[in-house]
Amino acid sequence: MSRLPGIALSVLLVALLPACSRHDAVTYQGYVEGEFVYLGSSQSGKLKQLSVTRGQTVAADAPLFSLESDDESHALVQARQQLAAARAQLTDIQTGKRLPEVDVNRAQLAEAVAHARKASLQLTRDEAQYSAGGIAKAQLDDSRANADATAAQVRALTSQVEVARLPARSQQIVEQQAQVAAAEAAVAQAQWKLDQKRVTAPAKGLVYDTLYREGEWVPAGSPIVRILPPQNVKVRFFAPETVLGQLTPDRRVTLHCDGCAADVPARITYVSSEAEYTPPVIYSNESRAKLVFMVEARPSVADATKLHPGQPVSVALQ
């Protein structure tokens, strides 16, 4: 009877040893890595306002910083005024002459019609007088020439009235439309440059660092804020060549880290196609065990905030 507890303890130890071995066999060392987003402006300028601090979590579209933008604001106002002028000129040439100008042409036409009617009546009288021998041939010729001249003037003024009602020639309209399009492009460019002086967060994330202080001059393209969106957190670990066939994209793994309240689930997203370490010997059955391959896994967005770049982790395959 006294040997039963000892036998039971021996069986329990034997049962635990394979479990521990299996746990050690599928556990690999790795570390947390962050794909940081470096945010700056395409325009240079003095840093006017820094709206975030290091360690702060910001929402998408939250303001991060702004540069001085007086020149860009003035350029935008100028471009908008030039666009308004170009559009007004296009409208003017599309509608033809103004109504008062048309009225002047009509009055001139009415006067010319009256002169032509008078000259026509005078020609009729002179023709009768010439037939009766009352006037010389030269006087009749003068009357006929005056009647022809006044009639021609009526025709010319009639054409002017019709032209005054028409818009400008099609070539002039096309040219002015091009001027309007160029002015619109100038406004868009000025607006874009102004917008570049105010930068917002492209996504929710942790402000990992700020690289300039307010009042400092920032060259174009220099990053000012470095943020880490949770979807950019990943884990890199190294697995031996012997388990390479088991490492497939979307396979589940478990991440264990010191200080974590619980293990973090993740999924494999990438498996390197090349060995990270090659021994300086000819491949053999013994040396192949020294080959390791880099594997990347990503936790969910909700769990990513539990991990920190540079943090060592243990990875267990599921």
PDB file of C-alpha atoms in Angstrom:
ATOM      1  CA  MET A   1       0.000   0.000   0.000  1.00  0.00           C
ATOM      2  CA  SER A   2       2.840   2.448   0.695  1.00  0.00           C
ATOM      3  CA  ARG A   3       4.172   2.118  -2.846  1.00  0.00           C
ATOM      4  CA  LEU A   4       1.005   3.527  -4.526  1.00  0.00           C
ATOM      5  CA  PRO A   5       1.657   7.275  -3.899  1.00  0.00           C
ATOM      6  CA  GLY A   6       5.185   6.924  -5.249  1.00  0.00           C
ATOM      7  CA  ILE A   7       3.946   5.152  -8.378  1.00  0.00           C
ATOM      8  CA  ALA A   8       1.273   7.801  -8.944  1.00  0.00           C
ATOM      9  CA  LEU A   9       3.850  10.580  -8.621  1.00  0.00           C
ATOM     10  CA  SER A  10       6.135   8.818 -11.096  1.00  0.00           C
ATOM     11  CA  VAL A  11       3.310   8.484 -13.638  1.00  0.00           C
ATOM     12  CA  LEU A  12       2.471  12.178 -13.249  1.00  0.00           C
ATOM     13  CA  LEU A  13       6.061  13.243 -13.866  1.00  0.00           C
ATOM     14  CA  VAL A  14       6.315  11.029 -16.925  1.00  0.00           C
ATOM     15  CA  ALA A  15       3.123  12.571 -18.300  1.00  0.00           C
ATOM     16  CA  LEU A  16       4.367  16.126 -17.763  1.00  0.00           C
ATOM     17  CA  LEU A  17       7.747  15.615 -19.393  1.00  0.00           C
ATOM     18  CA  PRO A  18       6.440  15.154 -22.978  1.00  0.00           C
ATOM     19  CA  ALA A  19       4.136  18.170 -22.526  1.00  0.00           C
ATOM     20  CA  CYS A  20       7.070  20.340 -21.497  1.00  0.00           C
ATOM     21  CA  SER A  21       9.102  19.041 -24.396  1.00  0.00           C
ATOM     22  CA  ARG A  22       6.323  19.839 -26.827  1.00  0.00           C
ATOM     23  CA  HIS A  23       6.008  23.348 -25.394  1.00  0.00           C
ATOM     24  CA  ASP A  24       9.743  23.968 -25.765  1.00  0.00           C
ATOM     25  CA  ALA A  25       9.770  22.568 -29.297  1.00  0.00           C
ATOM     26  CA  VAL A  26       7.213  25.065 -30.654  1.00  0.00           C
ATOM     27  CA  THR A  27       8.344  28.152 -28.754  1.00  0.00           C
ATOM     28  CA  TYR A  28      10.632  30.610 -30.553  1.00  0.00           C
ATOM     29  CA  GLN A  29      12.236  33.861 -29.522  1.00  0.00           C
ATOM     30  CA  GLY A  30      11.430  37.117 -31.238  1.00  0.00           C
ATOM     31  CA  TYR A  31      10.832  40.808 -30.704  1.00  0.00           C
ATOM     32  CA  VAL A  32       8.203  43.447 -31.369  1.00  0.00           C
ATOM     33  CA  GLU A  33       8.790  45.841 -34.246  1.00  0.00           C
ATOM     34  CA  GLY A  34       6.899  48.958 -35.296  1.00  0.00           C
ATOM     35  CA  GLU A  35       6.502  50.354 -38.804  1.00  0.00           C
ATOM     36  CA  PHE A  36       6.587  54.044 -37.972  1.00  0.00           C
ATOM     37  CA  VAL A  37       4.916  56.734 -40.044  1.00  0.00           C
ATOM     38  CA  TYR A  38       7.070  59.838 -40.419  1.00  0.00           C
ATOM     39  CA  LEU A  39       4.934  62.918 -41.045  1.00  0.00           C
ATOM     40  CA  GLY A  40       6.253  66.178 -42.432  1.00  0.00           C
ATOM     41  CA  SER A  41       5.336  68.843 -44.966  1.00  0.00           C
ATOM     42  CA  SER A  42       6.307  69.161 -48.604  1.00  0.00           C
ATOM     43  CA  GLN A  43       6.789  72.882 -47.919  1.00  0.00           C
ATOM     44  CA  SER A  44       9.447  74.482 -45.740  1.00  0.00           C
ATOM     45  CA  GLY A  45       8.696  76.989 -43.007  1.00  0.00           C
ATOM     46  CA  LYS A  46       8.840  77.852 -39.346  1.00  0.00           C
ATOM     47  CA  LEU A  47       7.004  75.477 -37.017  1.00  0.00           C
ATOM     48  CA  LYS A  48       4.112  77.615 -35.777  1.00  0.00           C
ATOM     49  CA  GLN A  49       2.181  75.101 -33.677  1.00  0.00           C
ATOM     50  CA  LEU A  50       2.896  71.578 -32.448  1.00  0.00           C
ATOM     51  CA  SER A  51      -0.460  70.143 -31.372  1.00  0.00           C
ATOM     52  CA  VAL A  52       0.700  66.791 -29.932  1.00  0.00           C
ATOM     53  CA  THR A  53       3.196  65.494 -27.399  1.00  0.00           C
ATOM     54  CA  ARG A  54       5.267  62.348 -27.268  1.00  0.00           C
ATOM     55  CA  GLY A  55       3.344  59.381 -25.859  1.00  0.00           C
ATOM     56  CA  GLN A  56      -0.048  60.800 -26.804  1.00  0.00           C
ATOM     57  CA  THR A  57      -2.599  58.717 -28.689  1.00  0.00           C
ATOM     58  CA  VAL A  58      -4.292  60.649 -31.473  1.00  0.00           C
ATOM     59  CA  ALA A  59      -7.349  59.906 -33.562  1.00  0.00           C
ATOM     60  CA  ALA A  60      -7.463  59.878 -37.335  1.00  0.00           C
ATOM     61  CA  ASP A  61      -7.501  63.377 -38.864  1.00  0.00           C
ATOM     62  CA  ALA A  62      -6.424  64.940 -35.576  1.00  0.00           C
ATOM     63  CA  PRO A  63      -4.234  68.050 -36.115  1.00  0.00           C
ATOM     64  CA  LEU A  64      -0.551  67.333 -35.577  1.00  0.00           C
ATOM     65  CA  PHE A  65       1.281  70.537 -36.469  1.00  0.00           C
ATOM     66  CA  SER A  66       1.154  73.658 -38.624  1.00  0.00           C
ATOM     67  CA  LEU A  67       3.803  75.823 -40.261  1.00  0.00           C
ATOM     68  CA  GLU A  68       3.670  79.563 -40.859  1.00  0.00           C
ATOM     69  CA  SER A  69       1.539  80.152 -43.956  1.00  0.00           C
ATOM     70  CA  ASP A  70       1.230  83.915 -44.526  1.00  0.00           C
ATOM     71  CA  ASP A  71       2.771  83.779 -48.012  1.00  0.00           C
ATOM     72  CA  GLU A  72       0.594  80.852 -49.048  1.00  0.00           C
ATOM     73  CA  SER A  73      -2.563  82.580 -47.769  1.00  0.00           C
ATOM     74  CA  HIS A  74      -1.773  85.732 -49.736  1.00  0.00           C
ATOM     75  CA  ALA A  75      -0.985  83.705 -52.848  1.00  0.00           C
ATOM     76  CA  LEU A  76      -4.355  81.966 -52.573  1.00  0.00           C
ATOM     77  CA  VAL A  77      -6.205  85.292 -52.311  1.00  0.00           C
ATOM     78  CA  GLN A  78      -4.351  86.598 -55.363  1.00  0.00           C
ATOM     79  CA  ALA A  79      -5.125  83.455 -57.375  1.00  0.00           C
ATOM     80  CA  ARG A  80      -8.820  83.653 -56.491  1.00  0.00           C
ATOM     81  CA  GLN A  81      -9.007  87.305 -57.573  1.00  0.00           C
ATOM     82  CA  GLN A  82      -7.339  86.489 -60.888  1.00  0.00           C
ATOM     83  CA  LEU A  83      -9.803  83.656 -61.422  1.00  0.00           C
ATOM     84  CA  ALA A  84     -12.749  85.974 -60.768  1.00  0.00           C
ATOM     85  CA  ALA A  85     -11.383  88.483 -63.292  1.00  0.00           C
ATOM     86  CA  ALA A  86     -10.881  85.790 -65.934  1.00  0.00           C
ATOM     87  CA  ARG A  87     -14.409  84.463 -65.461  1.00  0.00           C
ATOM     88  CA  ALA A  88     -15.910  87.959 -65.677  1.00  0.00           C
ATOM     89  CA  GLN A  89     -14.061  88.626 -68.915  1.00  0.00           C
ATOM     90  CA  LEU A  90     -15.270  85.333 -70.367  1.00  0.00           C
ATOM     91  CA  THR A  91     -18.879  86.203 -69.488  1.00  0.00           C
ATOM     92  CA  ASP A  92     -18.452  89.629 -71.095  1.00  0.00           C
ATOM     93  CA  ILE A  93     -17.202  88.332 -74.438  1.00  0.00           C
ATOM     94  CA  GLN A  94     -19.856  85.604 -74.511  1.00  0.00           C
ATOM     95  CA  THR A  95     -22.753  88.093 -74.155  1.00  0.00           C
ATOM     96  CA  GLY A  96     -21.662  90.595 -76.830  1.00  0.00           C
ATOM     97  CA  LYS A  97     -21.936  94.389 -76.403  1.00  0.00           C
ATOM     98  CA  ARG A  98     -23.819  95.939 -73.559  1.00  0.00           C
ATOM     99  CA  LEU A  99     -27.399  97.141 -74.126  1.00  0.00           C
ATOM    100  CA  PRO A 100     -26.500 100.895 -74.056  1.00  0.00           C
ATOM    101  CA  GLU A 101     -23.913 100.277 -76.752  1.00  0.00           C
ATOM    102  CA  VAL A 102     -26.502  98.497 -78.884  1.00  0.00           C
ATOM    103  CA  ASP A 103     -28.919 101.399 -78.355  1.00  0.00           C
ATOM    104  CA  VAL A 104     -26.311 103.841 -79.717  1.00  0.00           C
ATOM    105  CA  ASN A 105     -25.924 101.726 -82.846  1.00  0.00           C
ATOM    106  CA  ARG A 106     -29.696 101.609 -83.289  1.00  0.00           C
ATOM    107  CA  ALA A 107     -29.973 105.406 -83.001  1.00  0.00           C
ATOM    108  CA  GLN A 108     -27.258 105.832 -85.609  1.00  0.00           C
ATOM    109  CA  LEU A 109     -29.134 103.438 -87.891  1.00  0.00           C
ATOM    110  CA  ALA A 110     -32.395 105.367 -87.454  1.00  0.00           C
ATOM    111  CA  GLU A 111     -30.611 108.611 -88.375  1.00  0.00           C
ATOM    112  CA  ALA A 112     -29.057 107.013 -91.446  1.00  0.00           C
ATOM    113  CA  VAL A 113     -32.466 105.662 -92.538  1.00  0.00           C
ATOM    114  CA  ALA A 114     -33.939 109.181 -92.331  1.00  0.00           C
ATOM    115  CA  HIS A 115     -31.091 110.623 -94.423  1.00  0.00           C
ATOM    116  CA  ALA A 116     -31.502 107.855 -96.986  1.00  0.00           C
ATOM    117  CA  ARG A 117     -35.237 108.474 -97.238  1.00  0.00           C
ATOM    118  CA  LYS A 118     -34.640 112.203 -97.752  1.00  0.00           C
ATOM    119  CA  ALA A 119     -31.965 111.508-100.374  1.00  0.00           C
ATOM    120  CA  SER A 120     -34.310 109.087-102.193  1.00  0.00           C
ATOM    121  CA  LEU A 121     -37.096 111.694-102.341  1.00  0.00           C
ATOM    122  CA  GLN A 122     -34.687 114.319-103.579  1.00  0.00           C
ATOM    123  CA  LEU A 123     -33.492 111.960-106.315  1.00  0.00           C
ATOM    124  CA  THR A 124     -37.088 111.360-107.420  1.00  0.00           C
ATOM    125  CA  ARG A 125     -37.754 115.118-107.696  1.00  0.00           C
ATOM    126  CA  ASP A 126     -34.493 115.778-109.534  1.00  0.00           C
ATOM    127  CA  GLU A 127     -35.230 113.006-112.029  1.00  0.00           C
ATOM    128  CA  ALA A 128     -38.611 114.671-112.788  1.00  0.00           C
ATOM    129  CA  GLN A 129     -36.996 118.092-113.077  1.00  0.00           C
ATOM    130  CA  TYR A 130     -34.290 116.755-115.369  1.00  0.00           C
ATOM    131  CA  SER A 131     -36.895 115.153-117.625  1.00  0.00           C
ATOM    132  CA  ALA A 132     -38.640 118.542-117.876  1.00  0.00           C
ATOM    133  CA  GLY A 133     -35.342 120.289-118.548  1.00  0.00           C
ATOM    134  CA  GLY A 134     -35.417 122.174-115.293  1.00  0.00           C
ATOM    135  CA  ILE A 135     -31.977 121.073-113.911  1.00  0.00           C
ATOM    136  CA  ALA A 136     -28.605 120.171-115.320  1.00  0.00           C
ATOM    137  CA  LYS A 137     -27.307 116.657-115.670  1.00  0.00           C
ATOM    138  CA  ALA A 138     -24.623 117.323-113.013  1.00  0.00           C
ATOM    139  CA  GLN A 139     -27.229 118.087-110.353  1.00  0.00           C
ATOM    140  CA  LEU A 140     -29.043 114.846-111.098  1.00  0.00           C
ATOM    141  CA  ASP A 141     -25.790 112.928-110.801  1.00  0.00           C
ATOM    142  CA  ASP A 142     -25.145 114.513-107.383  1.00  0.00           C
ATOM    143  CA  SER A 143     -28.595 113.517-106.174  1.00  0.00           C
ATOM    144  CA  ARG A 144     -28.145 109.958-107.397  1.00  0.00           C
ATOM    145  CA  ALA A 145     -24.713 109.697-105.697  1.00  0.00           C
ATOM    146  CA  ASN A 146     -26.082 111.056-102.422  1.00  0.00           C
ATOM    147  CA  ALA A 147     -28.938 108.560-102.475  1.00  0.00           C
ATOM    148  CA  ASP A 148     -26.517 105.683-103.084  1.00  0.00           C
ATOM    149  CA  ALA A 149     -24.226 106.860-100.252  1.00  0.00           C
ATOM    150  CA  THR A 150     -27.003 107.152 -97.705  1.00  0.00           C
ATOM    151  CA  ALA A 151     -28.370 103.739 -98.671  1.00  0.00           C
ATOM    152  CA  ALA A 152     -24.913 102.203 -98.199  1.00  0.00           C
ATOM    153  CA  GLN A 153     -24.639 103.808 -94.781  1.00  0.00           C
ATOM    154  CA  VAL A 154     -27.970 102.265 -93.789  1.00  0.00           C
ATOM    155  CA  ARG A 155     -26.716  98.819 -94.806  1.00  0.00           C
ATOM    156  CA  ALA A 156     -23.455  99.297 -92.841  1.00  0.00           C
ATOM    157  CA  LEU A 157     -25.212 100.413 -89.666  1.00  0.00           C
ATOM    158  CA  THR A 158     -27.722  97.568 -89.964  1.00  0.00           C
ATOM    159  CA  SER A 159     -24.806  95.106 -89.985  1.00  0.00           C
ATOM    160  CA  GLN A 160     -23.251  96.823 -86.959  1.00  0.00           C
ATOM    161  CA  VAL A 161     -26.474  96.404 -84.991  1.00  0.00           C
ATOM    162  CA  GLU A 162     -26.605  92.705 -85.855  1.00  0.00           C
ATOM    163  CA  VAL A 163     -22.939  92.201 -84.929  1.00  0.00           C
ATOM    164  CA  ALA A 164     -23.426  94.027 -81.611  1.00  0.00           C
ATOM    165  CA  ARG A 165     -25.950  91.383 -80.622  1.00  0.00           C
ATOM    166  CA  LEU A 166     -23.466  88.541 -81.255  1.00  0.00           C
ATOM    167  CA  PRO A 167     -20.841  87.233 -78.792  1.00  0.00           C
ATOM    168  CA  ALA A 168     -17.136  87.414 -79.565  1.00  0.00           C
ATOM    169  CA  ARG A 169     -15.583  85.157 -82.154  1.00  0.00           C
ATOM    170  CA  SER A 170     -15.211  81.508 -81.204  1.00  0.00           C
ATOM    171  CA  GLN A 171     -11.413  81.760 -81.162  1.00  0.00           C
ATOM    172  CA  GLN A 172     -11.563  84.574 -78.595  1.00  0.00           C
ATOM    173  CA  ILE A 173     -13.949  82.577 -76.431  1.00  0.00           C
ATOM    174  CA  VAL A 174     -11.721  79.488 -76.566  1.00  0.00           C
ATOM    175  CA  GLU A 175      -8.701  81.601 -75.634  1.00  0.00           C
ATOM    176  CA  GLN A 176     -10.494  83.134 -72.670  1.00  0.00           C
ATOM    177  CA  GLN A 177     -11.752  79.728 -71.543  1.00  0.00           C
ATOM    178  CA  ALA A 178      -8.114  78.603 -71.468  1.00  0.00           C
ATOM    179  CA  GLN A 179      -7.303  81.634 -69.317  1.00  0.00           C
ATOM    180  CA  VAL A 180     -10.064  80.640 -66.899  1.00  0.00           C
ATOM    181  CA  ALA A 181      -8.773  77.048 -66.745  1.00  0.00           C
ATOM    182  CA  ALA A 182      -5.255  78.312 -66.020  1.00  0.00           C
ATOM    183  CA  ALA A 183      -6.577  80.551 -63.254  1.00  0.00           C
ATOM    184  CA  GLU A 184      -8.489  77.624 -61.740  1.00  0.00           C
ATOM    185  CA  ALA A 185      -5.308  75.528 -61.755  1.00  0.00           C
ATOM    186  CA  ALA A 186      -3.448  78.375 -60.041  1.00  0.00           C
ATOM    187  CA  VAL A 187      -6.108  78.473 -57.312  1.00  0.00           C
ATOM    188  CA  ALA A 188      -5.876  74.700 -56.827  1.00  0.00           C
ATOM    189  CA  GLN A 189      -2.096  74.884 -56.582  1.00  0.00           C
ATOM    190  CA  ALA A 190      -2.201  77.732 -54.088  1.00  0.00           C
ATOM    191  CA  GLN A 191      -4.796  75.878 -52.008  1.00  0.00           C
ATOM    192  CA  TRP A 192      -2.668  72.708 -52.054  1.00  0.00           C
ATOM    193  CA  LYS A 193       0.416  74.586 -50.853  1.00  0.00           C
ATOM    194  CA  LEU A 194      -1.604  76.163 -48.064  1.00  0.00           C
ATOM    195  CA  ASP A 195      -3.036  72.784 -47.039  1.00  0.00           C
ATOM    196  CA  GLN A 196       0.501  71.359 -46.870  1.00  0.00           C
ATOM    197  CA  LYS A 197       1.257  73.762 -44.030  1.00  0.00           C
ATOM    198  CA  ARG A 198      -1.328  72.010 -41.816  1.00  0.00           C
ATOM    199  CA  VAL A 199      -0.827  68.256 -41.322  1.00  0.00           C
ATOM    200  CA  THR A 200      -3.253  65.847 -39.662  1.00  0.00           C
ATOM    201  CA  ALA A 201      -2.909  62.242 -38.563  1.00  0.00           C
ATOM    202  CA  PRO A 202      -3.573  59.767 -41.403  1.00  0.00           C
ATOM    203  CA  ALA A 203      -4.827  57.179 -38.903  1.00  0.00           C
ATOM    204  CA  LYS A 204      -5.240  56.564 -35.195  1.00  0.00           C
ATOM    205  CA  GLY A 205      -1.908  55.926 -33.531  1.00  0.00           C
ATOM    206  CA  LEU A 206       0.627  56.591 -30.820  1.00  0.00           C
ATOM    207  CA  VAL A 207       2.795  59.696 -31.129  1.00  0.00           C
ATOM    208  CA  TYR A 208       6.139  57.982 -30.703  1.00  0.00           C
ATOM    209  CA  ASP A 209       8.287  61.089 -31.004  1.00  0.00           C
ATOM    210  CA  THR A 210       8.329  64.757 -32.033  1.00  0.00           C
ATOM    211  CA  LEU A 211      11.456  65.908 -33.853  1.00  0.00           C
ATOM    212  CA  TYR A 212      11.117  69.727 -33.868  1.00  0.00           C
ATOM    213  CA  ARG A 213      10.098  72.433 -31.412  1.00  0.00           C
ATOM    214  CA  GLU A 214       7.826  75.387 -32.051  1.00  0.00           C
ATOM    215  CA  GLY A 215       9.724  78.278 -33.616  1.00  0.00           C
ATOM    216  CA  GLU A 216      12.310  76.096 -35.370  1.00  0.00           C
ATOM    217  CA  TRP A 217      12.762  76.221 -39.126  1.00  0.00           C
ATOM    218  CA  VAL A 218      11.723  72.978 -40.800  1.00  0.00           C
ATOM    219  CA  PRO A 219      13.146  72.136 -44.247  1.00  0.00           C
ATOM    220  CA  ALA A 220      10.758  70.750 -46.833  1.00  0.00           C
ATOM    221  CA  GLY A 221      10.235  67.011 -46.442  1.00  0.00           C
ATOM    222  CA  SER A 222      11.730  66.759 -42.954  1.00  0.00           C
ATOM    223  CA  PRO A 223       9.623  64.627 -40.575  1.00  0.00           C
ATOM    224  CA  ILE A 224       8.213  66.512 -37.608  1.00  0.00           C
ATOM    225  CA  VAL A 225       6.073  63.856 -35.915  1.00  0.00           C
ATOM    226  CA  ARG A 226       6.598  60.098 -35.802  1.00  0.00           C
ATOM    227  CA  ILE A 227       3.503  58.023 -35.057  1.00  0.00           C
ATOM    228  CA  LEU A 228       2.843  54.296 -34.767  1.00  0.00           C
ATOM    229  CA  PRO A 229      -0.621  53.134 -35.879  1.00  0.00           C
ATOM    230  CA  PRO A 230      -1.667  49.920 -34.087  1.00  0.00           C
ATOM    231  CA  GLN A 231      -2.006  48.066 -37.398  1.00  0.00           C
ATOM    232  CA  ASN A 232       1.714  48.716 -37.995  1.00  0.00           C
ATOM    233  CA  VAL A 233       2.808  46.674 -34.954  1.00  0.00           C
ATOM    234  CA  LYS A 234       4.280  43.281 -35.798  1.00  0.00           C
ATOM    235  CA  VAL A 235       6.421  40.570 -34.251  1.00  0.00           C
ATOM    236  CA  ARG A 236       9.502  39.047 -35.829  1.00  0.00           C
ATOM    237  CA  PHE A 237      10.741  35.678 -34.690  1.00  0.00           C
ATOM    238  CA  PHE A 238      13.111  33.054 -36.059  1.00  0.00           C
ATOM    239  CA  ALA A 239      12.192  29.437 -36.597  1.00  0.00           C
ATOM    240  CA  PRO A 240      14.431  26.531 -37.597  1.00  0.00           C
ATOM    241  CA  GLU A 241      14.407  24.931 -41.018  1.00  0.00           C
ATOM    242  CA  THR A 242      12.815  21.777 -39.613  1.00  0.00           C
ATOM    243  CA  VAL A 243       9.428  23.483 -38.997  1.00  0.00           C
ATOM    244  CA  LEU A 244       9.459  25.692 -42.102  1.00  0.00           C
ATOM    245  CA  GLY A 245       6.694  23.643 -43.715  1.00  0.00           C
ATOM    246  CA  GLN A 246       4.379  24.377 -40.797  1.00  0.00           C
ATOM    247  CA  LEU A 247       4.779  28.150 -41.053  1.00  0.00           C
ATOM    248  CA  THR A 248       2.068  29.312 -43.448  1.00  0.00           C
ATOM    249  CA  PRO A 249       0.462  32.730 -43.772  1.00  0.00           C
ATOM    250  CA  ASP A 250      -2.599  33.230 -41.579  1.00  0.00           C
ATOM    251  CA  ARG A 251      -1.537  30.491 -39.134  1.00  0.00           C
ATOM    252  CA  ARG A 252      -2.303  31.416 -35.576  1.00  0.00           C
ATOM    253  CA  VAL A 253       0.414  31.911 -32.976  1.00  0.00           C
ATOM    254  CA  THR A 254       0.502  33.031 -29.369  1.00  0.00           C
ATOM    255  CA  LEU A 255       2.789  35.774 -28.110  1.00  0.00           C
ATOM    256  CA  HIS A 256       4.083  35.714 -24.549  1.00  0.00           C
ATOM    257  CA  CYS A 257       5.920  38.689 -23.069  1.00  0.00           C
ATOM    258  CA  ASP A 258       7.179  39.583 -19.609  1.00  0.00           C
ATOM    259  CA  GLY A 259       4.724  41.813 -17.797  1.00  0.00           C
ATOM    260  CA  CYS A 260       1.793  41.031 -20.109  1.00  0.00           C
ATOM    261  CA  ALA A 261      -1.388  40.199 -18.252  1.00  0.00           C
ATOM    262  CA  ALA A 262      -2.149  37.439 -20.755  1.00  0.00           C
ATOM    263  CA  ASP A 263      -0.779  35.943 -23.924  1.00  0.00           C
ATOM    264  CA  VAL A 264      -1.555  37.861 -27.112  1.00  0.00           C
ATOM    265  CA  PRO A 265      -2.943  36.024 -30.155  1.00  0.00           C
ATOM    266  CA  ALA A 266      -1.529  36.833 -33.598  1.00  0.00           C
ATOM    267  CA  ARG A 267      -1.414  35.512 -37.153  1.00  0.00           C
ATOM    268  CA  ILE A 268       1.562  34.831 -39.392  1.00  0.00           C
ATOM    269  CA  THR A 269       1.680  37.286 -42.291  1.00  0.00           C
ATOM    270  CA  TYR A 270       5.099  36.619 -43.842  1.00  0.00           C
ATOM    271  CA  VAL A 271       7.689  33.854 -43.986  1.00  0.00           C
ATOM    272  CA  SER A 272      11.118  34.651 -45.381  1.00  0.00           C
ATOM    273  CA  SER A 273      12.165  32.661 -48.423  1.00  0.00           C
ATOM    274  CA  GLU A 274      15.854  32.861 -47.474  1.00  0.00           C
ATOM    275  CA  ALA A 275      17.744  31.649 -44.448  1.00  0.00           C
ATOM    276  CA  GLU A 276      18.817  34.312 -41.987  1.00  0.00           C
ATOM    277  CA  TYR A 277      21.910  32.338 -40.984  1.00  0.00           C
ATOM    278  CA  THR A 278      23.997  30.023 -43.119  1.00  0.00           C
ATOM    279  CA  PRO A 279      26.802  28.054 -41.426  1.00  0.00           C
ATOM    280  CA  PRO A 280      30.221  28.350 -43.117  1.00  0.00           C
ATOM    281  CA  VAL A 281      30.233  24.629 -43.997  1.00  0.00           C
ATOM    282  CA  ILE A 282      28.767  22.442 -46.691  1.00  0.00           C
ATOM    283  CA  TYR A 283      25.155  21.554 -46.012  1.00  0.00           C
ATOM    284  CA  SER A 284      24.685  18.273 -44.214  1.00  0.00           C
ATOM    285  CA  ASN A 285      22.034  16.688 -42.087  1.00  0.00           C
ATOM    286  CA  GLU A 286      23.762  18.117 -39.007  1.00  0.00           C
ATOM    287  CA  SER A 287      24.297  21.669 -40.303  1.00  0.00           C
ATOM    288  CA  ARG A 288      20.795  22.148 -41.673  1.00  0.00           C
ATOM    289  CA  ALA A 289      19.478  22.371 -38.121  1.00  0.00           C
ATOM    290  CA  LYS A 290      21.416  25.618 -37.716  1.00  0.00           C
ATOM    291  CA  LEU A 291      19.398  27.364 -40.428  1.00  0.00           C
ATOM    292  CA  VAL A 292      16.699  29.739 -39.201  1.00  0.00           C
ATOM    293  CA  PHE A 293      14.086  31.691 -41.150  1.00  0.00           C
ATOM    294  CA  MET A 294      12.577  35.022 -40.231  1.00  0.00           C
ATOM    295  CA  VAL A 295       8.813  34.992 -39.713  1.00  0.00           C
ATOM    296  CA  GLU A 296       6.481  37.943 -39.177  1.00  0.00           C
ATOM    297  CA  ALA A 297       3.196  37.820 -37.291  1.00  0.00           C
ATOM    298  CA  ARG A 298       0.699  40.583 -36.553  1.00  0.00           C
ATOM    299  CA  PRO A 299      -1.690  40.835 -33.617  1.00  0.00           C
ATOM    300  CA  SER A 300      -5.142  42.342 -33.976  1.00  0.00           C
ATOM    301  CA  VAL A 301      -5.512  46.113 -33.804  1.00  0.00           C
ATOM    302  CA  ALA A 302      -7.108  45.817 -30.375  1.00  0.00           C
ATOM    303  CA  ASP A 303      -4.195  43.749 -29.009  1.00  0.00           C
ATOM    304  CA  ALA A 304      -1.423  45.716 -30.704  1.00  0.00           C
ATOM    305  CA  THR A 305      -1.443  48.420 -28.006  1.00  0.00           C
ATOM    306  CA  LYS A 306      -0.317  45.796 -25.477  1.00  0.00           C
ATOM    307  CA  LEU A 307       3.040  45.425 -27.255  1.00  0.00           C
ATOM    308  CA  HIS A 308       5.946  47.846 -27.575  1.00  0.00           C
ATOM    309  CA  PRO A 309       8.675  48.044 -30.243  1.00  0.00           C
ATOM    310  CA  GLY A 310      11.867  46.335 -29.093  1.00  0.00           C
ATOM    311  CA  GLN A 311      10.067  44.201 -26.532  1.00  0.00           C
ATOM    312  CA  PRO A 312      11.260  40.544 -26.500  1.00  0.00           C
ATOM    313  CA  VAL A 313       8.558  37.916 -26.876  1.00  0.00           C
ATOM    314  CA  SER A 314       8.198  34.163 -27.032  1.00  0.00           C
ATOM    315  CA  VAL A 315       6.127  32.806 -29.907  1.00  0.00           C
ATOM    316  CA  ALA A 316       4.224  29.526 -29.712  1.00  0.00           C
ATOM    317  CA  LEU A 317       2.628  27.902 -32.744  1.00  0.00           C
ATOM    318  CA  GLN A 318      -1.028  26.944 -32.484  1.00  0.00           C
TER     319      GLN A 318
END
